[in-house]
């Protein structure tokens, strides 16, 4: 299984990557949304873990932009946990929060 982590906290990325790779997952990561040249590449992953607070970019805006173009399951991984945040995430097409 190939997983993409989109998270700007390198410490968290490192921890997630270590844990996932120790369980035989192939893991790539992006530290910002600016690193994505072509959204089509997102379809090459089996799962995307998406942070919402990505510096000047908002993960929910990104989700809204890409959701109609990719079928890859997306799990939001964030500290934002109000009911409104969660409902908005699901409303924009997140598969889990």
mmCIF file of N, CA, C and O in Angstrom:
data_model
loop_
_atom_site.group_PDB
_atom_site.id
_atom_site.type_symbol
_atom_site.label_atom_id
_atom_site.label_comp_id
_atom_site.label_asym_id
_atom_site.label_seq_id
_atom_site.Cartn_x
_atom_site.Cartn_y
_atom_site.Cartn_z
ATOM 1 N N UNK A 1 0.849 -1.173 0.000
ATOM 2 C CA UNK A 1 0.000 0.000 0.000
ATOM 3 C C UNK A 1 0.892 1.232 0.000
ATOM 4 O O UNK A 1 1.843 1.312 0.771
ATOM 5 N N UNK A 2 0.556 2.194 -0.830
ATOM 6 C CA UNK A 2 1.338 3.418 -0.969
ATOM 7 C C UNK A 2 0.556 4.595 -0.355
ATOM 8 O O UNK A 2 -0.576 4.856 -0.740
ATOM 9 N N UNK A 3 1.181 5.271 0.603
ATOM 10 C CA UNK A 3 0.527 6.347 1.351
ATOM 11 C C UNK A 3 1.271 7.658 1.140
ATOM 12 O O UNK A 3 2.501 7.696 1.158
ATOM 13 N N UNK A 4 0.507 8.726 0.954
ATOM 14 C CA UNK A 4 1.065 10.072 0.871
ATOM 15 C C UNK A 4 0.638 10.848 2.107
ATOM 16 O O UNK A 4 -0.550 10.920 2.425
ATOM 17 N N UNK A 5 1.617 11.426 2.794
ATOM 18 C CA UNK A 5 1.350 12.294 3.942
ATOM 19 C C UNK A 5 1.556 13.732 3.479
ATOM 20 O O UNK A 5 2.612 14.069 2.942
ATOM 21 N N UNK A 6 0.545 14.581 3.683
ATOM 22 C CA UNK A 6 0.679 16.009 3.397
ATOM 23 C C UNK A 6 0.571 16.728 4.734
ATOM 24 O O UNK A 6 -0.508 16.880 5.302
ATOM 25 N N UNK A 7 1.715 17.124 5.242
ATOM 26 C CA UNK A 7 1.832 17.669 6.613
ATOM 27 C C UNK A 7 3.057 18.561 6.663
ATOM 28 O O UNK A 7 4.112 18.192 6.139
ATOM 29 N N UNK A 8 2.940 19.730 7.298
ATOM 30 C CA UNK A 8 4.071 20.661 7.356
ATOM 31 C C UNK A 8 4.948 20.508 8.596
ATOM 32 O O UNK A 8 5.994 21.124 8.693
ATOM 33 N N UNK A 9 4.562 19.657 9.512
ATOM 34 C CA UNK A 9 5.354 19.421 10.722
ATOM 35 C C UNK A 9 6.282 18.230 10.471
ATOM 36 O O UNK A 9 5.855 17.072 10.516
ATOM 37 N N UNK A 10 7.550 18.500 10.207
ATOM 38 C CA UNK A 10 8.490 17.444 9.836
ATOM 39 C C UNK A 10 8.672 16.405 10.932
ATOM 40 O O UNK A 10 8.875 15.223 10.648
ATOM 41 N N UNK A 11 8.555 16.804 12.180
ATOM 42 C CA UNK A 11 8.665 15.855 13.284
ATOM 43 C C UNK A 11 7.518 14.845 13.235
ATOM 44 O O UNK A 11 7.738 13.634 13.402
ATOM 45 N N UNK A 12 6.312 15.326 13.016
ATOM 46 C CA UNK A 12 5.152 14.436 12.909
ATOM 47 C C UNK A 12 5.270 13.551 11.667
ATOM 48 O O UNK A 12 4.988 12.352 11.719
ATOM 49 N N UNK A 13 5.706 14.130 10.564
ATOM 50 C CA UNK A 13 5.900 13.358 9.341
ATOM 51 C C UNK A 13 6.888 12.222 9.593
ATOM 52 O O UNK A 13 6.653 11.074 9.202
ATOM 53 N N UNK A 14 7.994 12.527 10.235
ATOM 54 C CA UNK A 14 9.020 11.529 10.518
ATOM 55 C C UNK A 14 8.468 10.382 11.357
ATOM 56 O O UNK A 14 8.721 9.199 11.071
ATOM 57 N N UNK A 15 7.705 10.720 12.380
ATOM 58 C CA UNK A 15 7.112 9.697 13.242
ATOM 59 C C UNK A 15 6.119 8.833 12.473
ATOM 60 O O UNK A 15 6.163 7.596 12.553
ATOM 61 N N UNK A 16 5.219 9.477 11.740
ATOM 62 C CA UNK A 16 4.232 8.732 10.956
ATOM 63 C C UNK A 16 4.912 7.837 9.930
ATOM 64 O O UNK A 16 4.550 6.669 9.765
ATOM 65 N N UNK A 17 5.891 8.380 9.252
ATOM 66 C CA UNK A 17 6.614 7.637 8.226
ATOM 67 C C UNK A 17 7.288 6.409 8.838
ATOM 68 O O UNK A 17 7.178 5.299 8.300
ATOM 69 N N UNK A 18 7.957 6.572 9.959
ATOM 70 C CA UNK A 18 8.625 5.447 10.632
ATOM 71 C C UNK A 18 7.632 4.354 11.021
ATOM 72 O O UNK A 18 7.879 3.166 10.797
ATOM 73 N N UNK A 19 6.520 4.760 11.609
ATOM 74 C CA UNK A 19 5.520 3.783 12.049
ATOM 75 C C UNK A 19 4.912 3.053 10.851
ATOM 76 O O UNK A 19 4.788 1.821 10.852
ATOM 77 N N UNK A 20 4.548 3.804 9.827
ATOM 78 C CA UNK A 20 3.928 3.182 8.657
ATOM 79 C C UNK A 20 4.906 2.270 7.913
ATOM 80 O O UNK A 20 4.544 1.162 7.516
ATOM 81 N N UNK A 21 6.129 2.723 7.743
ATOM 82 C CA UNK A 21 7.122 1.895 7.046
ATOM 83 C C UNK A 21 7.462 0.637 7.840
ATOM 84 O O UNK A 21 7.720 -0.412 7.248
ATOM 85 N N UNK A 22 7.439 0.716 9.163
ATOM 86 C CA UNK A 22 7.708 -0.478 9.974
ATOM 87 C C UNK A 22 6.584 -1.499 9.843
ATOM 88 O O UNK A 22 6.759 -2.666 10.199
ATOM 89 N N UNK A 23 5.450 -1.040 9.302
ATOM 90 C CA UNK A 23 4.322 -1.942 9.046
ATOM 91 C C UNK A 23 4.178 -2.240 7.555
ATOM 92 O O UNK A 23 3.093 -2.569 7.077
ATOM 93 N N UNK A 24 5.282 -2.079 6.843
ATOM 94 C CA UNK A 24 5.394 -2.444 5.430
ATOM 95 C C UNK A 24 4.583 -1.583 4.463
ATOM 96 O O UNK A 24 4.228 -2.047 3.382
ATOM 97 N N UNK A 25 4.299 -0.344 4.823
ATOM 98 C CA UNK A 25 3.676 0.596 3.896
ATOM 99 C C UNK A 25 4.773 1.395 3.202
ATOM 100 O O UNK A 25 5.804 1.703 3.798
ATOM 101 N N UNK A 26 4.521 1.737 1.951
ATOM 102 C CA UNK A 26 5.410 2.631 1.226
ATOM 103 C C UNK A 26 4.896 4.046 1.473
ATOM 104 O O UNK A 26 3.704 4.318 1.276
ATOM 105 N N UNK A 27 5.765 4.956 1.921
ATOM 106 C CA UNK A 27 5.318 6.277 2.348
ATOM 107 C C UNK A 27 6.107 7.377 1.637
ATOM 108 O O UNK A 27 7.328 7.357 1.590
ATOM 109 N N UNK A 28 5.363 8.335 1.074
ATOM 110 C CA UNK A 28 5.924 9.580 0.559
ATOM 111 C C UNK A 28 5.315 10.706 1.371
ATOM 112 O O UNK A 28 4.275 10.527 2.028
ATOM 113 N N UNK A 29 5.946 11.870 1.314
ATOM 114 C CA UNK A 29 5.365 12.999 2.029
ATOM 115 C C UNK A 29 5.644 14.297 1.291
ATOM 116 O O UNK A 29 6.583 14.407 0.516
ATOM 117 N N UNK A 30 4.768 15.257 1.556
ATOM 118 C CA UNK A 30 4.922 16.623 1.073
ATOM 119 C C UNK A 30 4.788 17.536 2.279
ATOM 120 O O UNK A 30 3.894 17.353 3.104
ATOM 121 N N UNK A 31 5.662 18.501 2.370
ATOM 122 C CA UNK A 31 5.611 19.437 3.496
ATOM 123 C C UNK A 31 4.743 20.654 3.197
ATOM 124 O O UNK A 31 4.451 21.434 4.095
ATOM 125 N N UNK A 32 4.349 20.809 1.946
ATOM 126 C CA UNK A 32 3.439 21.900 1.596
ATOM 127 C C UNK A 32 2.679 21.533 0.335
ATOM 128 O O UNK A 32 3.113 20.668 -0.441
ATOM 129 N N UNK A 33 1.576 22.201 0.132
ATOM 130 C CA UNK A 33 0.782 21.966 -1.072
ATOM 131 C C UNK A 33 1.478 22.518 -2.305
ATOM 132 O O UNK A 33 1.179 22.109 -3.425
ATOM 133 N N UNK A 34 2.412 23.430 -2.103
ATOM 134 C CA UNK A 34 3.162 23.994 -3.229
ATOM 135 C C UNK A 34 4.027 22.934 -3.921
ATOM 136 O O UNK A 34 4.441 23.123 -5.061
ATOM 137 N N UNK A 35 4.303 21.837 -3.248
ATOM 138 C CA UNK A 35 5.165 20.796 -3.796
ATOM 139 C C UNK A 35 4.447 19.911 -4.811
ATOM 140 O O UNK A 35 5.069 19.093 -5.473
ATOM 141 N N UNK A 36 3.123 20.044 -4.937
ATOM 142 C CA UNK A 36 2.368 19.219 -5.876
ATOM 143 C C UNK A 36 2.315 19.934 -7.228
ATOM 144 O O UNK A 36 1.694 20.978 -7.363
ATOM 145 N N UNK A 37 2.989 19.339 -8.205
ATOM 146 C CA UNK A 37 2.992 19.924 -9.545
ATOM 147 C C UNK A 37 1.756 19.528 -10.338
ATOM 148 O O UNK A 37 1.241 20.304 -11.130
ATOM 149 N N UNK A 38 1.298 18.314 -10.144
ATOM 150 C CA UNK A 38 0.198 17.784 -10.932
ATOM 151 C C UNK A 38 -0.709 16.966 -10.020
ATOM 152 O O UNK A 38 -0.278 15.960 -9.449
ATOM 153 N N UNK A 39 -1.956 17.375 -9.892
ATOM 154 C CA UNK A 39 -2.889 16.679 -9.006
ATOM 155 C C UNK A 39 -3.132 15.236 -9.440
ATOM 156 O O UNK A 39 -3.476 14.392 -8.633
ATOM 157 N N UNK A 40 -2.917 14.931 -10.708
ATOM 158 C CA UNK A 40 -3.149 13.567 -11.196
ATOM 159 C C UNK A 40 -2.270 12.562 -10.465
ATOM 160 O O UNK A 40 -2.661 11.404 -10.291
ATOM 161 N N UNK A 41 -1.108 12.992 -10.000
ATOM 162 C CA UNK A 41 -0.203 12.078 -9.283
ATOM 163 C C UNK A 41 -0.849 11.543 -8.008
ATOM 164 O O UNK A 41 -0.510 10.463 -7.542
ATOM 165 N N UNK A 42 -1.802 12.283 -7.467
ATOM 166 C CA UNK A 42 -2.453 11.847 -6.233
ATOM 167 C C UNK A 42 -3.199 10.532 -6.426
ATOM 168 O O UNK A 42 -3.409 9.783 -5.476
ATOM 169 N N UNK A 43 -3.598 10.241 -7.660
ATOM 170 C CA UNK A 43 -4.288 8.980 -7.937
ATOM 171 C C UNK A 43 -3.362 7.771 -7.856
ATOM 172 O O UNK A 43 -3.829 6.638 -7.869
ATOM 173 N N UNK A 44 -2.061 7.984 -7.792
ATOM 174 C CA UNK A 44 -1.132 6.862 -7.714
ATOM 175 C C UNK A 44 -0.963 6.351 -6.274
ATOM 176 O O UNK A 44 -0.228 5.394 -6.041
ATOM 177 N N UNK A 45 -1.645 6.986 -5.345
ATOM 178 C CA UNK A 45 -1.567 6.573 -3.933
ATOM 179 C C UNK A 45 -2.820 5.801 -3.537
ATOM 180 O O UNK A 45 -3.905 6.022 -4.078
ATOM 181 N N UNK A 46 -2.658 4.933 -2.559
ATOM 182 C CA UNK A 46 -3.788 4.167 -2.032
ATOM 183 C C UNK A 46 -4.499 4.912 -0.907
ATOM 184 O O UNK A 46 -5.652 4.610 -0.589
ATOM 185 N N UNK A 47 -3.782 5.882 -0.305
ATOM 186 C CA UNK A 47 -4.330 6.647 0.812
ATOM 187 C C UNK A 47 -3.566 7.951 0.938
ATOM 188 O O UNK A 47 -2.349 7.981 0.743
ATOM 189 N N UNK A 48 -4.289 9.022 1.276
ATOM 190 C CA UNK A 48 -3.662 10.312 1.554
ATOM 191 C C UNK A 48 -4.035 10.713 2.974
ATOM 192 O O UNK A 48 -5.214 10.693 3.344
ATOM 193 N N UNK A 49 -3.013 11.066 3.768
ATOM 194 C CA UNK A 49 -3.224 11.634 5.100
ATOM 195 C C UNK A 49 -3.004 13.134 4.958
ATOM 196 O O UNK A 49 -1.907 13.569 4.598
ATOM 197 N N UNK A 50 -4.026 13.926 5.217
ATOM 198 C CA UNK A 50 -4.003 15.360 4.938
ATOM 199 C C UNK A 50 -4.158 16.193 6.201
ATOM 200 O O UNK A 50 -5.141 16.046 6.927
ATOM 201 N N UNK A 51 -3.195 17.064 6.434
ATOM 202 C CA UNK A 51 -3.312 18.047 7.508
ATOM 203 C C UNK A 51 -4.160 19.202 6.994
ATOM 204 O O UNK A 51 -4.222 19.448 5.790
ATOM 205 N N UNK A 52 -4.804 19.926 7.876
ATOM 206 C CA UNK A 52 -5.610 21.077 7.458
ATOM 207 C C UNK A 52 -4.867 22.390 7.572
ATOM 208 O O UNK A 52 -5.136 23.323 6.834
ATOM 209 N N UNK A 53 -3.953 22.478 8.511
ATOM 210 C CA UNK A 53 -3.236 23.727 8.742
ATOM 211 C C UNK A 53 -1.847 23.610 8.125
ATOM 212 O O UNK A 53 -0.912 23.118 8.738
ATOM 213 N N UNK A 54 -1.744 24.067 6.899
ATOM 214 C CA UNK A 54 -0.514 23.914 6.118
ATOM 215 C C UNK A 54 0.083 25.276 5.784
ATOM 216 O O UNK A 54 0.185 25.655 4.630
ATOM 217 N N UNK A 55 0.456 26.009 6.806
ATOM 218 C CA UNK A 55 1.021 27.336 6.577
ATOM 219 C C UNK A 55 -0.003 28.263 5.953
ATOM 220 O O UNK A 55 -1.100 28.413 6.466
ATOM 221 N N UNK A 56 0.344 28.817 4.809
ATOM 222 C CA UNK A 56 -0.577 29.757 4.164
ATOM 223 C C UNK A 56 -1.694 29.049 3.399
ATOM 224 O O UNK A 56 -2.605 29.698 2.893
ATOM 225 N N UNK A 57 -1.626 27.719 3.328
ATOM 226 C CA UNK A 57 -2.649 26.959 2.620
ATOM 227 C C UNK A 57 -3.562 26.241 3.598
ATOM 228 O O UNK A 57 -3.149 25.814 4.653
ATOM 229 N N UNK A 58 -4.798 26.096 3.198
ATOM 230 C CA UNK A 58 -5.802 25.426 4.004
ATOM 231 C C UNK A 58 -6.090 24.062 3.382
ATOM 232 O O UNK A 58 -6.459 23.985 2.208
ATOM 233 N N UNK A 59 -5.939 23.005 4.159
ATOM 234 C CA UNK A 59 -6.181 21.661 3.663
ATOM 235 C C UNK A 59 -7.607 21.446 3.189
ATOM 236 O O UNK A 59 -7.848 20.684 2.260
ATOM 237 N N UNK A 60 -8.572 22.125 3.801
ATOM 238 C CA UNK A 60 -9.960 21.982 3.365
ATOM 239 C C UNK A 60 -10.164 22.585 1.982
ATOM 240 O O UNK A 60 -10.890 22.022 1.154
ATOM 241 N N UNK A 61 -9.539 23.716 1.719
ATOM 242 C CA UNK A 61 -9.623 24.307 0.372
ATOM 243 C C UNK A 61 -9.017 23.367 -0.660
ATOM 244 O O UNK A 61 -9.538 23.192 -1.759
ATOM 245 N N UNK A 62 -7.902 22.758 -0.299
ATOM 246 C CA UNK A 62 -7.252 21.794 -1.179
ATOM 247 C C UNK A 62 -8.166 20.600 -1.430
ATOM 248 O O UNK A 62 -8.340 20.161 -2.572
ATOM 249 N N UNK A 63 -8.764 20.086 -0.369
ATOM 250 C CA UNK A 63 -9.684 18.954 -0.492
ATOM 251 C C UNK A 63 -10.831 19.295 -1.435
ATOM 252 O O UNK A 63 -11.186 18.510 -2.320
ATOM 253 N N UNK A 64 -11.384 20.463 -1.268
ATOM 254 C CA UNK A 64 -12.491 20.914 -2.125
ATOM 255 C C UNK A 64 -12.056 20.974 -3.588
ATOM 256 O O UNK A 64 -12.807 20.592 -4.484
ATOM 257 N N UNK A 65 -10.840 21.419 -3.823
ATOM 258 C CA UNK A 65 -10.321 21.563 -5.181
ATOM 259 C C UNK A 65 -10.104 20.219 -5.865
ATOM 260 O O UNK A 65 -10.415 20.057 -7.042
ATOM 261 N N UNK A 66 -9.588 19.246 -5.126
ATOM 262 C CA UNK A 66 -9.179 17.988 -5.762
ATOM 263 C C UNK A 66 -10.212 16.879 -5.702
ATOM 264 O O UNK A 66 -10.133 15.926 -6.469
ATOM 265 N N UNK A 67 -11.166 16.967 -4.811
ATOM 266 C CA UNK A 67 -12.018 15.816 -4.530
ATOM 267 C C UNK A 67 -12.733 15.259 -5.762
ATOM 268 O O UNK A 67 -12.871 14.047 -5.914
ATOM 269 N N UNK A 68 -13.162 16.092 -6.666
ATOM 270 C CA UNK A 68 -13.856 15.593 -7.852
ATOM 271 C C UNK A 68 -12.908 14.944 -8.856
ATOM 272 O O UNK A 68 -13.344 14.209 -9.735
ATOM 273 N N UNK A 69 -11.614 15.204 -8.720
ATOM 274 C CA UNK A 69 -10.645 14.713 -9.699
ATOM 275 C C UNK A 69 -9.898 13.458 -9.270
ATOM 276 O O UNK A 69 -9.251 12.822 -10.096
ATOM 277 N N UNK A 70 -9.949 13.121 -7.996
ATOM 278 C CA UNK A 70 -9.236 11.922 -7.547
ATOM 279 C C UNK A 70 -10.160 11.033 -6.734
ATOM 280 O O UNK A 70 -11.090 11.502 -6.087
ATOM 281 N N UNK A 71 -9.888 9.745 -6.799
ATOM 282 C CA UNK A 71 -10.685 8.752 -6.069
ATOM 283 C C UNK A 71 -9.970 8.215 -4.843
ATOM 284 O O UNK A 71 -10.514 7.397 -4.121
ATOM 285 N N UNK A 72 -8.752 8.647 -4.630
ATOM 286 C CA UNK A 72 -7.945 8.165 -3.515
ATOM 287 C C UNK A 72 -8.614 8.495 -2.185
ATOM 288 O O UNK A 72 -9.034 9.632 -1.979
ATOM 289 N N UNK A 73 -8.734 7.536 -1.276
ATOM 290 C CA UNK A 73 -9.268 7.843 0.053
ATOM 291 C C UNK A 73 -8.388 8.885 0.755
ATOM 292 O O UNK A 73 -7.161 8.830 0.669
ATOM 293 N N UNK A 74 -9.049 9.814 1.434
ATOM 294 C CA UNK A 74 -8.356 10.888 2.139
ATOM 295 C C UNK A 74 -8.801 10.897 3.593
ATOM 296 O O UNK A 74 -9.994 10.982 3.881
ATOM 297 N N UNK A 75 -7.811 10.802 4.475
ATOM 298 C CA UNK A 75 -8.073 10.904 5.911
ATOM 299 C C UNK A 75 -7.470 12.215 6.389
ATOM 300 O O UNK A 75 -6.296 12.484 6.162
ATOM 301 N N UNK A 76 -8.291 13.014 7.036
ATOM 302 C CA UNK A 76 -7.806 14.280 7.589
ATOM 303 C C UNK A 76 -7.155 13.982 8.937
ATOM 304 O O UNK A 76 -7.740 13.331 9.800
ATOM 305 N N UNK A 77 -5.938 14.479 9.075
ATOM 306 C CA UNK A 77 -5.155 14.279 10.296
ATOM 307 C C UNK A 77 -4.785 15.672 10.800
ATOM 308 O O UNK A 77 -3.907 16.326 10.242
ATOM 309 N N UNK A 78 -5.478 16.137 11.827
ATOM 310 C CA UNK A 78 -5.330 17.522 12.247
ATOM 311 C C UNK A 78 -5.666 17.704 13.722
ATOM 312 O O UNK A 78 -6.328 16.859 14.319
ATOM 313 N N UNK A 79 -5.237 18.832 14.260
ATOM 314 C CA UNK A 79 -5.603 19.197 15.629
ATOM 315 C C UNK A 79 -6.960 19.893 15.674
ATOM 316 O O UNK A 79 -7.537 20.049 16.749
ATOM 317 N N UNK A 80 -7.460 20.305 14.514
ATOM 318 C CA UNK A 80 -8.766 20.965 14.461
ATOM 319 C C UNK A 80 -9.848 19.908 14.634
ATOM 320 O O UNK A 80 -10.045 19.079 13.763
ATOM 321 N N UNK A 81 -10.535 19.941 15.771
ATOM 322 C CA UNK A 81 -11.467 18.858 16.061
ATOM 323 C C UNK A 81 -12.839 19.309 16.541
ATOM 324 O O UNK A 81 -13.528 18.550 17.215
ATOM 325 N N UNK A 82 -13.244 20.516 16.185
ATOM 326 C CA UNK A 82 -14.601 20.920 16.552
ATOM 327 C C UNK A 82 -15.597 20.192 15.660
ATOM 328 O O UNK A 82 -15.248 19.711 14.574
ATOM 329 N N UNK A 83 -16.812 20.112 16.107
ATOM 330 C CA UNK A 83 -17.857 19.447 15.322
ATOM 331 C C UNK A 83 -17.989 20.107 13.952
ATOM 332 O O UNK A 83 -18.145 19.424 12.944
ATOM 333 N N UNK A 84 -17.906 21.436 13.899
ATOM 334 C CA UNK A 84 -18.002 22.147 12.623
ATOM 335 C C UNK A 84 -16.850 21.783 11.688
ATOM 336 O O UNK A 84 -17.057 21.588 10.490
ATOM 337 N N UNK A 85 -15.630 21.692 12.229
ATOM 338 C CA UNK A 85 -14.474 21.297 11.415
ATOM 339 C C UNK A 85 -14.678 19.903 10.831
ATOM 340 O O UNK A 85 -14.442 19.663 9.648
ATOM 341 N N UNK A 86 -15.107 19.000 11.683
ATOM 342 C CA UNK A 86 -15.300 17.613 11.254
ATOM 343 C C UNK A 86 -16.396 17.514 10.196
ATOM 344 O O UNK A 86 -16.218 16.862 9.154
ATOM 345 N N UNK A 87 -17.507 18.170 10.421
ATOM 346 C CA UNK A 87 -18.612 18.142 9.453
ATOM 347 C C UNK A 87 -18.196 18.764 8.123
ATOM 348 O O UNK A 87 -18.560 18.265 7.058
ATOM 349 N N UNK A 88 -17.433 19.829 8.173
ATOM 350 C CA UNK A 88 -16.968 20.465 6.940
ATOM 351 C C UNK A 88 -16.026 19.523 6.188
ATOM 352 O O UNK A 88 -16.109 19.394 4.974
ATOM 353 N N UNK A 89 -15.142 18.859 6.910
ATOM 354 C CA UNK A 89 -14.246 17.900 6.278
ATOM 355 C C UNK A 89 -14.987 16.797 5.558
ATOM 356 O O UNK A 89 -14.698 16.490 4.401
ATOM 357 N N UNK A 90 -15.954 16.208 6.231
ATOM 358 C CA UNK A 90 -16.755 15.161 5.592
ATOM 359 C C UNK A 90 -17.579 15.722 4.429
ATOM 360 O O UNK A 90 -17.720 15.075 3.393
ATOM 361 N N UNK A 91 -18.095 16.919 4.611
ATOM 362 C CA UNK A 91 -18.881 17.554 3.553
ATOM 363 C C UNK A 91 -18.089 17.827 2.283
ATOM 364 O O UNK A 91 -18.636 17.852 1.191
ATOM 365 N N UNK A 92 -16.784 18.017 2.451
ATOM 366 C CA UNK A 92 -15.925 18.287 1.292
ATOM 367 C C UNK A 92 -15.329 17.002 0.702
ATOM 368 O O UNK A 92 -14.575 17.058 -0.262
ATOM 369 N N UNK A 93 -15.667 15.867 1.288
ATOM 370 C CA UNK A 93 -15.254 14.604 0.690
ATOM 371 C C UNK A 93 -14.203 13.801 1.414
ATOM 372 O O UNK A 93 -13.707 12.809 0.878
ATOM 373 N N UNK A 94 -13.869 14.176 2.639
ATOM 374 C CA UNK A 94 -12.925 13.353 3.399
ATOM 375 C C UNK A 94 -13.557 11.997 3.671
ATOM 376 O O UNK A 94 -14.778 11.891 3.877
ATOM 377 N N UNK A 95 -12.747 10.960 3.663
ATOM 378 C CA UNK A 95 -13.245 9.620 3.950
ATOM 379 C C UNK A 95 -13.228 9.300 5.439
ATOM 380 O O UNK A 95 -13.971 8.452 5.890
ATOM 381 N N UNK A 96 -12.372 10.004 6.159
ATOM 382 C CA UNK A 96 -12.344 9.870 7.618
ATOM 383 C C UNK A 96 -11.663 11.114 8.185
ATOM 384 O O UNK A 96 -11.013 11.863 7.461
ATOM 385 N N UNK A 97 -11.820 11.323 9.471
ATOM 386 C CA UNK A 97 -11.314 12.531 10.121
ATOM 387 C C UNK A 97 -10.729 12.151 11.443
ATOM 388 O O UNK A 97 -11.329 11.455 12.220
#
